[in-house]
Coordinates of C-alpha atoms (C1' of nucleotides) in Angstrom, one line a residue:
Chain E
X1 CA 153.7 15.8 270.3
X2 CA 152.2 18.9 268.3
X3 CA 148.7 18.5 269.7
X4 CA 147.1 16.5 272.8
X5 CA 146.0 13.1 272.2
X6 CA 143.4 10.7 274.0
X7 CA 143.8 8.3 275.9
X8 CA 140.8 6.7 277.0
X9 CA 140.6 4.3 274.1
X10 CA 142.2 0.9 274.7
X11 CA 142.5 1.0 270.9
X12 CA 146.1 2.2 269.6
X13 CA 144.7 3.6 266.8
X14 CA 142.0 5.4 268.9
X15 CA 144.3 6.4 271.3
X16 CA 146.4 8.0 269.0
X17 CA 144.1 10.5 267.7
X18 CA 144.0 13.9 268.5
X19 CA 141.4 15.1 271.2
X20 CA 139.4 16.8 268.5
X21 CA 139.9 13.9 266.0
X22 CA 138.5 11.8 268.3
X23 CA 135.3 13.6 269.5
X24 CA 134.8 14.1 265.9
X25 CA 134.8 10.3 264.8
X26 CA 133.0 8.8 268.5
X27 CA 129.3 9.7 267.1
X28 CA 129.9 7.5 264.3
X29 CA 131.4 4.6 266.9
X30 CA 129.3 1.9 268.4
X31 CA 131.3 -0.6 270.7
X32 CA 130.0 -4.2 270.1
X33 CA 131.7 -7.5 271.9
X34 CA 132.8 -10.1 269.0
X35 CA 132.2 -14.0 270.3
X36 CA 134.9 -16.7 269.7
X37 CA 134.6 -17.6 266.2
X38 CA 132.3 -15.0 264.3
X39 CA 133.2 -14.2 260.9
X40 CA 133.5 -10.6 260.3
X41 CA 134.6 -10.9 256.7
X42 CA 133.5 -14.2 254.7
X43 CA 136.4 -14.6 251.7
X44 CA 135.5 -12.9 249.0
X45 CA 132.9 -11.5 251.1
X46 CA 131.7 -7.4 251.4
X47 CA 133.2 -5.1 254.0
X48 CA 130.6 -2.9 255.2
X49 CA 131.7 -1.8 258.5
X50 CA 135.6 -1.6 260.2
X51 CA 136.3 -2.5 263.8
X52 CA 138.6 -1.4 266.3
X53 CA 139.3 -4.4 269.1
X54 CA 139.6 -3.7 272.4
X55 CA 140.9 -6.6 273.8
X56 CA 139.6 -8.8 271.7
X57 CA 142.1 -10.5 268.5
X58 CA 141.1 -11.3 265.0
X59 CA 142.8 -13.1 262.7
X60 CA 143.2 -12.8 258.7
X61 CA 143.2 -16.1 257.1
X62 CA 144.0 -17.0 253.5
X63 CA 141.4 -20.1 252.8
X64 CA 143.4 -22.5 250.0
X65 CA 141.5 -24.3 247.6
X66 CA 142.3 -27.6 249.5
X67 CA 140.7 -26.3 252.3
X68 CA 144.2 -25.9 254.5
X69 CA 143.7 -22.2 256.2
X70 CA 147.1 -20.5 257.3
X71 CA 146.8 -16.8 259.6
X72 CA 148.3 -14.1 257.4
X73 CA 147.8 -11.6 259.7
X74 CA 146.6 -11.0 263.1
X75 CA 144.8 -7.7 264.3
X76 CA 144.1 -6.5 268.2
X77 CA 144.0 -3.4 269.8
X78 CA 147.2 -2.0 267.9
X79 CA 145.0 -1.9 264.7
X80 CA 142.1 -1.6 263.1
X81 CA 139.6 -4.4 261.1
X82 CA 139.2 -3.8 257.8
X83 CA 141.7 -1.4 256.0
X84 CA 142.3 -3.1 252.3
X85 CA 138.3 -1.7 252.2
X86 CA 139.8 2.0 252.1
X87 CA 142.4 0.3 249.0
X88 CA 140.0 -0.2 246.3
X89 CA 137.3 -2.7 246.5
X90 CA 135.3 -3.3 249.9
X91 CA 135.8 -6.7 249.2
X92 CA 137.6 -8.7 251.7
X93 CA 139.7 -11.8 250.1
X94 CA 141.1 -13.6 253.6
X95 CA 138.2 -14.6 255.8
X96 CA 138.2 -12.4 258.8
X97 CA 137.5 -14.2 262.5
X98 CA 137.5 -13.4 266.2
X99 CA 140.2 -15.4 267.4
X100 CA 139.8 -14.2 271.4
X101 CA 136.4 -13.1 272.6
X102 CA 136.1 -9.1 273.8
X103 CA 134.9 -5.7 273.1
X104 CA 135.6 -3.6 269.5
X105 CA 134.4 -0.6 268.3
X106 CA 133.1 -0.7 265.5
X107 CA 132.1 1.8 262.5
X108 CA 130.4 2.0 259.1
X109 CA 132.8 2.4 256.4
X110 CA 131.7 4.8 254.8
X111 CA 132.1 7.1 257.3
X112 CA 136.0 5.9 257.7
X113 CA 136.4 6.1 254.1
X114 CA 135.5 9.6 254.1
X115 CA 137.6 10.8 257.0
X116 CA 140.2 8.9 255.6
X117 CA 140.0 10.6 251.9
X118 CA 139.7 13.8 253.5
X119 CA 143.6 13.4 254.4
X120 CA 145.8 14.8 257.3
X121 CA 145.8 13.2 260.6
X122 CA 143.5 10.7 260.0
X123 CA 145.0 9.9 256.5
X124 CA 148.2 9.7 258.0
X125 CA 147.8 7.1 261.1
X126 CA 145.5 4.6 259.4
X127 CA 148.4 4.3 256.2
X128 CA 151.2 4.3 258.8
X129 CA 148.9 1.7 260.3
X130 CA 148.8 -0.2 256.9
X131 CA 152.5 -0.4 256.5
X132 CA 153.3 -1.7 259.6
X133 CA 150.3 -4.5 258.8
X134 CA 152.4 -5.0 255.3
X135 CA 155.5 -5.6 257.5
X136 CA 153.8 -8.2 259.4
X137 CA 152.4 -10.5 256.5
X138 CA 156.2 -9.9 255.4
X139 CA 157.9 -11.2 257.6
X140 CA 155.4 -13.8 258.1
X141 CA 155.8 -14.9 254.7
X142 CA 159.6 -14.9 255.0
X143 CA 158.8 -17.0 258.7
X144 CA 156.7 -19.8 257.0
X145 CA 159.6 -20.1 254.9
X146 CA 162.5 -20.8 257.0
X147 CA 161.3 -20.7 260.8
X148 CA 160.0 -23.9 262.6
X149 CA 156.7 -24.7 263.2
X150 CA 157.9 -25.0 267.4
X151 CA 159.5 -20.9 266.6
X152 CA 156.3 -20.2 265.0
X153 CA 154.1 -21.3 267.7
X154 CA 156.4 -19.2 270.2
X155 CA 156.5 -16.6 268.1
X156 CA 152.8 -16.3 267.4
X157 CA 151.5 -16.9 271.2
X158 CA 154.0 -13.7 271.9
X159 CA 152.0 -11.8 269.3
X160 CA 148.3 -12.9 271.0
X161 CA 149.5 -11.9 274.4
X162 CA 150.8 -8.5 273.0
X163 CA 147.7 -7.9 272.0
X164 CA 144.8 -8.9 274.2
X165 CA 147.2 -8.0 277.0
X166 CA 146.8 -11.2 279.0
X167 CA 149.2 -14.0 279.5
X168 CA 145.8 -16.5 279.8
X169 CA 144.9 -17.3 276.2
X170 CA 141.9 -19.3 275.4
X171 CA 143.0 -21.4 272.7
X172 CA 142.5 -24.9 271.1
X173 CA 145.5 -26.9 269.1
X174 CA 143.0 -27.4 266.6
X175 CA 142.8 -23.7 266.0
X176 CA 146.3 -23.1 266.6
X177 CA 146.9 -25.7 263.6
X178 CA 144.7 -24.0 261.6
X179 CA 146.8 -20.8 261.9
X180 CA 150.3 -21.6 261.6
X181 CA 148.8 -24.1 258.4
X182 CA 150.4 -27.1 259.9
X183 CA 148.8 -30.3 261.7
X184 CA 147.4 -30.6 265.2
X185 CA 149.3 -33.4 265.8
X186 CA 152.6 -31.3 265.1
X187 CA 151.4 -28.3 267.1
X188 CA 150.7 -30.4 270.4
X189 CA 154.2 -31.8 269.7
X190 CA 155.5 -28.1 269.5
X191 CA 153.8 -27.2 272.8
X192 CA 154.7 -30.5 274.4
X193 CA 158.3 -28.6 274.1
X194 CA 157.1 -25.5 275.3
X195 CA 155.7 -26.7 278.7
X196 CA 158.4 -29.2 279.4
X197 CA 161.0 -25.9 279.0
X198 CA 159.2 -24.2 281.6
X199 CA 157.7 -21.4 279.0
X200 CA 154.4 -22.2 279.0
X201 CA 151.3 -23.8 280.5
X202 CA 148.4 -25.8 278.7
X203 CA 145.2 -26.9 279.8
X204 CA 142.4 -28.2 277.5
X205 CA 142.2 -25.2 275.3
X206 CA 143.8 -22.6 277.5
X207 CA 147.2 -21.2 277.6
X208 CA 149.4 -19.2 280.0
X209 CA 152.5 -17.9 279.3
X210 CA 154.8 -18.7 282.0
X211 CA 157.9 -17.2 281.3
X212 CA 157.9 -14.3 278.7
X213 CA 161.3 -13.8 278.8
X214 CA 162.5 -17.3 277.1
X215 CA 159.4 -17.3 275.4
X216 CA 160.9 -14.5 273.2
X217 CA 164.5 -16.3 273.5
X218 CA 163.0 -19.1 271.9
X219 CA 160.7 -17.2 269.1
X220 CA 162.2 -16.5 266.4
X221 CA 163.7 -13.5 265.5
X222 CA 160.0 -12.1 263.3
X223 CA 158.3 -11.4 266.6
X224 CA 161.2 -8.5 267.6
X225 CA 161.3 -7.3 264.2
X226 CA 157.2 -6.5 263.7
X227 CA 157.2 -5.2 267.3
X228 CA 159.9 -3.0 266.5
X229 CA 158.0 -1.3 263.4
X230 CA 154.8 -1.3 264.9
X231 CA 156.4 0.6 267.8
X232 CA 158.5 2.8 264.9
X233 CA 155.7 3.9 263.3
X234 CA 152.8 3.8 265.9
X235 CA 154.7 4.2 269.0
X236 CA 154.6 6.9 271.2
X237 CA 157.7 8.8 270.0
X238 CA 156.6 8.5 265.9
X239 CA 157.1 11.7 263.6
X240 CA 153.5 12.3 262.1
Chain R
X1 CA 136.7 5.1 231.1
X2 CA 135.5 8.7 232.3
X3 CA 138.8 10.1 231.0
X4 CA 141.2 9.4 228.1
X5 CA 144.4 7.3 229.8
X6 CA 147.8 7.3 228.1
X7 CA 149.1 4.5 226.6
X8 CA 152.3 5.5 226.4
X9 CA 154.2 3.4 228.8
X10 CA 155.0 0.3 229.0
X11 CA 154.5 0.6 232.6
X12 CA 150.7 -0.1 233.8
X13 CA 150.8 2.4 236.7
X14 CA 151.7 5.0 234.8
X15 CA 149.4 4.4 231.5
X16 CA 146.6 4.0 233.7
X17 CA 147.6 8.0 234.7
X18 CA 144.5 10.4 232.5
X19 CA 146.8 12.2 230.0
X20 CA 146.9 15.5 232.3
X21 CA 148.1 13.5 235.5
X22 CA 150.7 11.5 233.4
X23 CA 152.2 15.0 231.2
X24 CA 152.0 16.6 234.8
X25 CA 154.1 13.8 236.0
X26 CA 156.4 13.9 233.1
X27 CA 159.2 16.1 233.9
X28 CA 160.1 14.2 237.0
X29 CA 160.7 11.3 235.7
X30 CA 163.9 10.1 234.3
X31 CA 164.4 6.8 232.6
X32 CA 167.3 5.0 233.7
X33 CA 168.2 1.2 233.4
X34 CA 168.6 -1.1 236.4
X35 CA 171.9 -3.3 235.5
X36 CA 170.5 -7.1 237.5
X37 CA 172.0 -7.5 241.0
X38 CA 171.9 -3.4 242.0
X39 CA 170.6 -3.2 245.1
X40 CA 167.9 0.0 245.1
X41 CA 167.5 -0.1 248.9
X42 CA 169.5 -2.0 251.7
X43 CA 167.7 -3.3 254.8
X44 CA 167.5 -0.3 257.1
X45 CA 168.6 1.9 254.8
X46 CA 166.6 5.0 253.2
X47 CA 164.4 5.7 250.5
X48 CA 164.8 8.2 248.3
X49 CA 163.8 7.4 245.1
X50 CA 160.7 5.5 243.6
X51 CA 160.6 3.3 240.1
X52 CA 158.0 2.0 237.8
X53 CA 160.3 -0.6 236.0
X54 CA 159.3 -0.9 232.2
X55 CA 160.9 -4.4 231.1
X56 CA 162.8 -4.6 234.6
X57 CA 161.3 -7.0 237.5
X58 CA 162.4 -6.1 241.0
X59 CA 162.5 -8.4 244.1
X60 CA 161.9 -7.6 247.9
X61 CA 163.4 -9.8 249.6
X62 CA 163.6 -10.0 253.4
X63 CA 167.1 -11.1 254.9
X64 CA 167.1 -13.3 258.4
X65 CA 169.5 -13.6 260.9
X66 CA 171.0 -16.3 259.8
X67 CA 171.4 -15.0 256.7
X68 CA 168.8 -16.8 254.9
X69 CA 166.6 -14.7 252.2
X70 CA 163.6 -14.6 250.9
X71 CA 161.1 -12.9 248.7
X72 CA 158.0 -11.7 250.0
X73 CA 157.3 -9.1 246.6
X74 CA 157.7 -8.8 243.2
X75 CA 157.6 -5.6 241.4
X76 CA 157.9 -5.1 237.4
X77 CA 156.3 -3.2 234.9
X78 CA 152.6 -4.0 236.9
X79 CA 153.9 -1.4 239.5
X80 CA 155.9 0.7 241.8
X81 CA 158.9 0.3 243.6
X82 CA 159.0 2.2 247.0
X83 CA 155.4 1.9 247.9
X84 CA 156.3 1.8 251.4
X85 CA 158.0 5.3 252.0
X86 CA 154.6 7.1 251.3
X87 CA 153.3 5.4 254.4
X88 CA 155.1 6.2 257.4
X89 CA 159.1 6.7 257.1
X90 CA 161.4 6.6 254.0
X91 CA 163.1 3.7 255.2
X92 CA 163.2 0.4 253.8
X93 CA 163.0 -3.5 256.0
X94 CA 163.9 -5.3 253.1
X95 CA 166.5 -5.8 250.7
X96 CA 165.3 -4.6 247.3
X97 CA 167.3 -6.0 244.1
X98 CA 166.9 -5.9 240.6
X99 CA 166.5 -9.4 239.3
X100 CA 166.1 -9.0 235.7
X101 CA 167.7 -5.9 233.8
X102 CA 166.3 -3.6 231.8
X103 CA 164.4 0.0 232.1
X104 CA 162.8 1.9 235.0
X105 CA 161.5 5.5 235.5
X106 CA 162.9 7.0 238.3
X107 CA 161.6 10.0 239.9
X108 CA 162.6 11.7 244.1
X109 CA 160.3 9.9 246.5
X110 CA 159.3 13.7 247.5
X111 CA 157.5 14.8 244.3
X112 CA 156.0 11.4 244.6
X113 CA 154.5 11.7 247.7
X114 CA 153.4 15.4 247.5
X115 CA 151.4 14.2 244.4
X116 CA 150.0 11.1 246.8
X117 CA 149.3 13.4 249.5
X118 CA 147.3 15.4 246.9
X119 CA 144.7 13.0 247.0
X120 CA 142.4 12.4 244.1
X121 CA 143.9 9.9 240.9
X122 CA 147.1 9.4 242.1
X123 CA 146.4 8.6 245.0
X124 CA 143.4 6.1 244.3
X125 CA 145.4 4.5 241.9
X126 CA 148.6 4.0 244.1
X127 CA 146.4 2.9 246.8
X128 CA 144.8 0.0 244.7
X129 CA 148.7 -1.1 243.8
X130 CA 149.6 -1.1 247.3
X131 CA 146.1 -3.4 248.0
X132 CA 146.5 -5.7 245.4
X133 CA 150.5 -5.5 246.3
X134 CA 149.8 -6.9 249.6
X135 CA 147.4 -9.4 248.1
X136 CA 150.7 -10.8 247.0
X137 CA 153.1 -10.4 250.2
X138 CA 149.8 -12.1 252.4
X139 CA 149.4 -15.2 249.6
X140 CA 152.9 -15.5 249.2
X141 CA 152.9 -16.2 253.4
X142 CA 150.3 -18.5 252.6
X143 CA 152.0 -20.4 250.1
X144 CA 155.2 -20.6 251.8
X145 CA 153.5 -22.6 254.1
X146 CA 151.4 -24.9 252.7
X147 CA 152.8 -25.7 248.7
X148 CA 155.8 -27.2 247.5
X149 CA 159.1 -26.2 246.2
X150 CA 157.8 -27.6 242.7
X151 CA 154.8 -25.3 243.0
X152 CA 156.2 -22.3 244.2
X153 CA 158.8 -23.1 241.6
X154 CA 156.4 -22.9 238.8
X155 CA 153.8 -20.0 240.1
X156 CA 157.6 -18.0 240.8
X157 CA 158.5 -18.3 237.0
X158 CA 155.2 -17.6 235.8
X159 CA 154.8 -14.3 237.8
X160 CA 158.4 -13.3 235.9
X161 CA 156.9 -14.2 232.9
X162 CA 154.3 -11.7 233.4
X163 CA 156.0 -8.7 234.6
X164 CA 158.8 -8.9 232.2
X165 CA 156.5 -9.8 228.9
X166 CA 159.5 -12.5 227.9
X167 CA 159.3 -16.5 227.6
X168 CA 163.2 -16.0 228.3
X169 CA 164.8 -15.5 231.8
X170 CA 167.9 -14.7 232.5
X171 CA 167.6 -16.5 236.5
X172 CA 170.5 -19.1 238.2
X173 CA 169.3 -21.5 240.3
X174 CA 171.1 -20.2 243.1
X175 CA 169.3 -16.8 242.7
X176 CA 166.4 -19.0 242.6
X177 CA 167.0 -20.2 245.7
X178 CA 167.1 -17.5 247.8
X179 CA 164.1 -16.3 246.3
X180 CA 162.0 -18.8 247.2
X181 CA 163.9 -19.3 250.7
X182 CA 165.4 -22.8 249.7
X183 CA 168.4 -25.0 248.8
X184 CA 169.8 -24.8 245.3
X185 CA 169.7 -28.1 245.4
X186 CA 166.5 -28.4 245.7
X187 CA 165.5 -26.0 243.0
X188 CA 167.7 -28.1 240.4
X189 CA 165.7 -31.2 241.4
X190 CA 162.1 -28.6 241.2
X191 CA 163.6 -27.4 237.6
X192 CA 164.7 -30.7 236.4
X193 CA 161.0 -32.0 236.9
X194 CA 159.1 -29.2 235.0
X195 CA 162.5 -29.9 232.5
X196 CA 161.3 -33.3 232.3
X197 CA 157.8 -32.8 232.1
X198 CA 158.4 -30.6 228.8
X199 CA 157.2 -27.5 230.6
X200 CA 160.4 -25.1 230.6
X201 CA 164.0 -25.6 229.4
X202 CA 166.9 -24.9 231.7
X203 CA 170.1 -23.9 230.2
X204 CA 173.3 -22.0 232.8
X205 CA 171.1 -19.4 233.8
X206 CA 168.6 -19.0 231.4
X207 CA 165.1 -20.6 231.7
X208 CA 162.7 -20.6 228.5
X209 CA 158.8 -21.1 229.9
X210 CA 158.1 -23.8 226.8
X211 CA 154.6 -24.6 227.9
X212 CA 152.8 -21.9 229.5
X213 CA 149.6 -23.5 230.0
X214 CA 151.0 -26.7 231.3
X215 CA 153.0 -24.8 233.9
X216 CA 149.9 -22.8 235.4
X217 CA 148.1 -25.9 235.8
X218 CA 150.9 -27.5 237.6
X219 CA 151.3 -24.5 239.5
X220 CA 149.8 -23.5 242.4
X221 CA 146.6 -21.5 242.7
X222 CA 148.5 -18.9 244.0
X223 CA 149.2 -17.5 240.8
X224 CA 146.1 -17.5 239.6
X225 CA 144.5 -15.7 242.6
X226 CA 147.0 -12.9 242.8
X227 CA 147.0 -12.4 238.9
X228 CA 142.9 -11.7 239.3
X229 CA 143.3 -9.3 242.1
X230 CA 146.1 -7.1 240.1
X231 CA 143.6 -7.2 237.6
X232 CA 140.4 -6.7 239.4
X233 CA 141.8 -3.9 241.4
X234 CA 144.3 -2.2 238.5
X235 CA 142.9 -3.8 235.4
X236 CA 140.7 -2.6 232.3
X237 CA 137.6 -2.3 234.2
X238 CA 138.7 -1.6 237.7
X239 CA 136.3 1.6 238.8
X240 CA 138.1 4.3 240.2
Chain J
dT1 C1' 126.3 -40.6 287.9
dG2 C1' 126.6 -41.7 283.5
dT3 C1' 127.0 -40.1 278.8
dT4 C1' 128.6 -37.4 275.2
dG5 C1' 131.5 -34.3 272.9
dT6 C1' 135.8 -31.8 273.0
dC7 C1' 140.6 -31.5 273.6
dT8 C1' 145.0 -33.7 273.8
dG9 C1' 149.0 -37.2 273.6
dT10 C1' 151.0 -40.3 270.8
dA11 C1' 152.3 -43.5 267.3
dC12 C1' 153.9 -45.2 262.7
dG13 C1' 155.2 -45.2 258.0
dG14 C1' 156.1 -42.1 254.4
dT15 C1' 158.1 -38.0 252.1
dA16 C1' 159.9 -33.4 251.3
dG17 C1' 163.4 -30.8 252.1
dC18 C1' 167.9 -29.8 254.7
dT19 C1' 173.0 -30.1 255.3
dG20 C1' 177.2 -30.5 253.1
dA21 C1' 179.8 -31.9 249.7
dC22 C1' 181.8 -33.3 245.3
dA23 C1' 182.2 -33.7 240.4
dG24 C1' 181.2 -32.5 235.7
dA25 C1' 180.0 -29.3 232.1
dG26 C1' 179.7 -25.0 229.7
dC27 C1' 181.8 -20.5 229.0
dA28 C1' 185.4 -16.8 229.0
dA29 C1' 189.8 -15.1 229.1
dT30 C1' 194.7 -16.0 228.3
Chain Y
dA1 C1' 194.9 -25.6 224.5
dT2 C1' 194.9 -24.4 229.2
dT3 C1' 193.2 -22.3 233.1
dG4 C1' 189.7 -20.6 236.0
dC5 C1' 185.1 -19.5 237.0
dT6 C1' 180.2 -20.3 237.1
dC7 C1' 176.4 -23.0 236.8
dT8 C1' 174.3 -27.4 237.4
dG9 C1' 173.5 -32.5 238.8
dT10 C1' 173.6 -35.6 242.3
dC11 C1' 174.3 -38.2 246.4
dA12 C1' 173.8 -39.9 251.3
dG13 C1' 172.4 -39.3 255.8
dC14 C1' 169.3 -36.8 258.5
dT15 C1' 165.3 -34.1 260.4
dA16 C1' 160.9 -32.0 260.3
dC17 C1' 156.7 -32.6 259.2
dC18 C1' 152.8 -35.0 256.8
dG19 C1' 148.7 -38.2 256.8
dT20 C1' 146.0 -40.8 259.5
dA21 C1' 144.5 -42.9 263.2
dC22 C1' 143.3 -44.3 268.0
dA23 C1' 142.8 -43.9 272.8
dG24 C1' 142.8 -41.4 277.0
dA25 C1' 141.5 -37.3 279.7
dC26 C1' 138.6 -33.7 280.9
dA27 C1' 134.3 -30.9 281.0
dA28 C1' 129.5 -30.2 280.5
dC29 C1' 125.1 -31.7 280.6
dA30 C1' 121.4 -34.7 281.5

DNA sequence: TGTTGTCTGTACGGTAGCTGACAGAGCAAT
DNA sequence: ATTGCTCTGTCAGCTACCGTACAGACAACA
């Protein structure tokens, strides 16, 4: 609105920085490409540097003592990698893994920190950015409660493709299982349904999204709601 | 630890406050009491006050379309209620209600967030709450969906306890229910078992924790990891 | 071309929790 | 004492999901 922002990251958060803003913090940027699987954060692990995905997606998990892991929050290009490290400790207490394989930029954290203490702009988008993440691991919380697992699964395959901005998603039932905290045997049930409505496609670990449309019919209701904040407070026509 | 804190009040946010933020603070605050069942904020609606309850405990619960409810925070004497408006807009998702009556400070969500804006102590210390507050929304998603009624049950009633300093709560089962995002039903078979297993007694609406020790270890780890966070993060020794 | 590992479909008994409903028990007001 | 209200216990049928397991299908590699 007030002053001219850049576009030329595929990063949300990037993009929404002023031009100045952003030639000020791309010195201290170095893009890196995150594999399938790598750990960013171990649990309980340090947080030494903060990422920015491109098109890649990374996933929050809370690790119970059994061992059962559930997704409490997912990050892609809307976000950044890393913020409860600018709350207090740089400690990270969910372990922190590349879900989808792709580019990130990535950044000490120190140097965030900094620009982030120093207030304004900066300040401004990153906690804006923080309570739209607290929205999400709301409403997930109120999801795992009442939703089914078959909702879930819609719901959550909505929020990769929103991110990675792809309909092909490389994904295993295993992993999928893993996320929504439930069994494999019960997600490949839920997907069965999927396919056979028409809404999606499966193949030995990859996923298309056939039909967006009823996809989000089907989801429950949390998809719409995050979406909706993240576009309230991040979206193109938000008050700074 | 660098500077003398004020142990004044009861609430822990504001006696962490060095004397000169806390008698700077002062004059904006007003006590008043919360009477249980006042809603604070409506879903959608605006924000314009904060409270740090004293003896008080507030729930945020988020409301479904199908009418369904259920907490995703808890809020007592350990915090702030309102968090969310100095992040983005003063507008609340979820449905905030006071549980258990009894005191709060109140002061205008403006002077509050011209003090956060300020930077320095205030600011650290309400962005460790709002960390170690979403500890609890993101282990409260992973709880919902992987531990039982029973648990949740117990590590539910044991977080009360906490934040209200009382063995004695004034909770129906029915309110119960929608907390945890379940049948009453089902929550008088969950409080007839810890009943029966000596670890609280249940009386029309008013639960006695008899066996506090007993009911963490039947609890859930849940409990247990959010309690170390709060104090990790907002405790004794937390550095600032 | 065969072998091996990964990914998926499915099956079966068991259980937690849902849906909906009814009855009894404590408390308050009349 | 009676009425009315709130809170709690319980029940019966039902569904979703668990726990575990096995076998088939595909892909990669030798």
């Amino acid at each position: 609105m007030e002053v001219s922002t850049n576009p030329q990251s595929q990063n949300s958060l990037l993009a929404a920085l002023s031009n100045s803003a952003y030639r000020s913090l791309l010195p201290s940027l170095t893009e890196v490409s995150l594999p399938h699987g790598e750990i960013l954060y171990d649990p309980g692990g340090p947080i030494d540097h903060v990422y920015f995905p491109l098109n890649s997606l990374v996933s929050l998990v809370t690790i119970m003592q059994t061992g059962a892991s559930v997704e409490v929050g997912l990050v892609g290009s809307d976000g950044m990698v890393g913020i409860a490290a600018l709350m207090g400790e740089p400690i990270s207490l969910d372990q922190v893994i590349v879900q989808i394989a792709d580019g990130a930029m990535k950044a000490k954290l120190s140097v965030i920190k900094d620009l982030f203490l120093r207030g304004g702009e900066f300040q401004d988008l990153l906690l804006r950015y923080t309570r739209a993440h607290l929205r999400q691991v709301a409403q997930t919380a109120a999801c795992n409660a009442t939703h089914s697992v078959e909702e879930r699964l819609a719901r959550w395959l909505l929020m990769c493709r929103e991110r990675v901005h792809s309909e092909q998603l490389a994904l295993t039932q295993e992993f999928i299982a893993d996320m929504l905290g439930t069994r494999r045997a019960t997600v490949s049930a839920a997907a069965s349904a999927l396919q056979t409505e028409g809404l999606i496609q499966y193949h030995r670990g990859h996923i298309r999204i056939v039909d967006q449309k009823s996809l989000e019919e089907f989801a429950c209701e949390c998809y719409e709601v995050v979406r909706t904040e993240f576009e309230r407070l991040l979206g193109p026509n938000a008050r700074s």
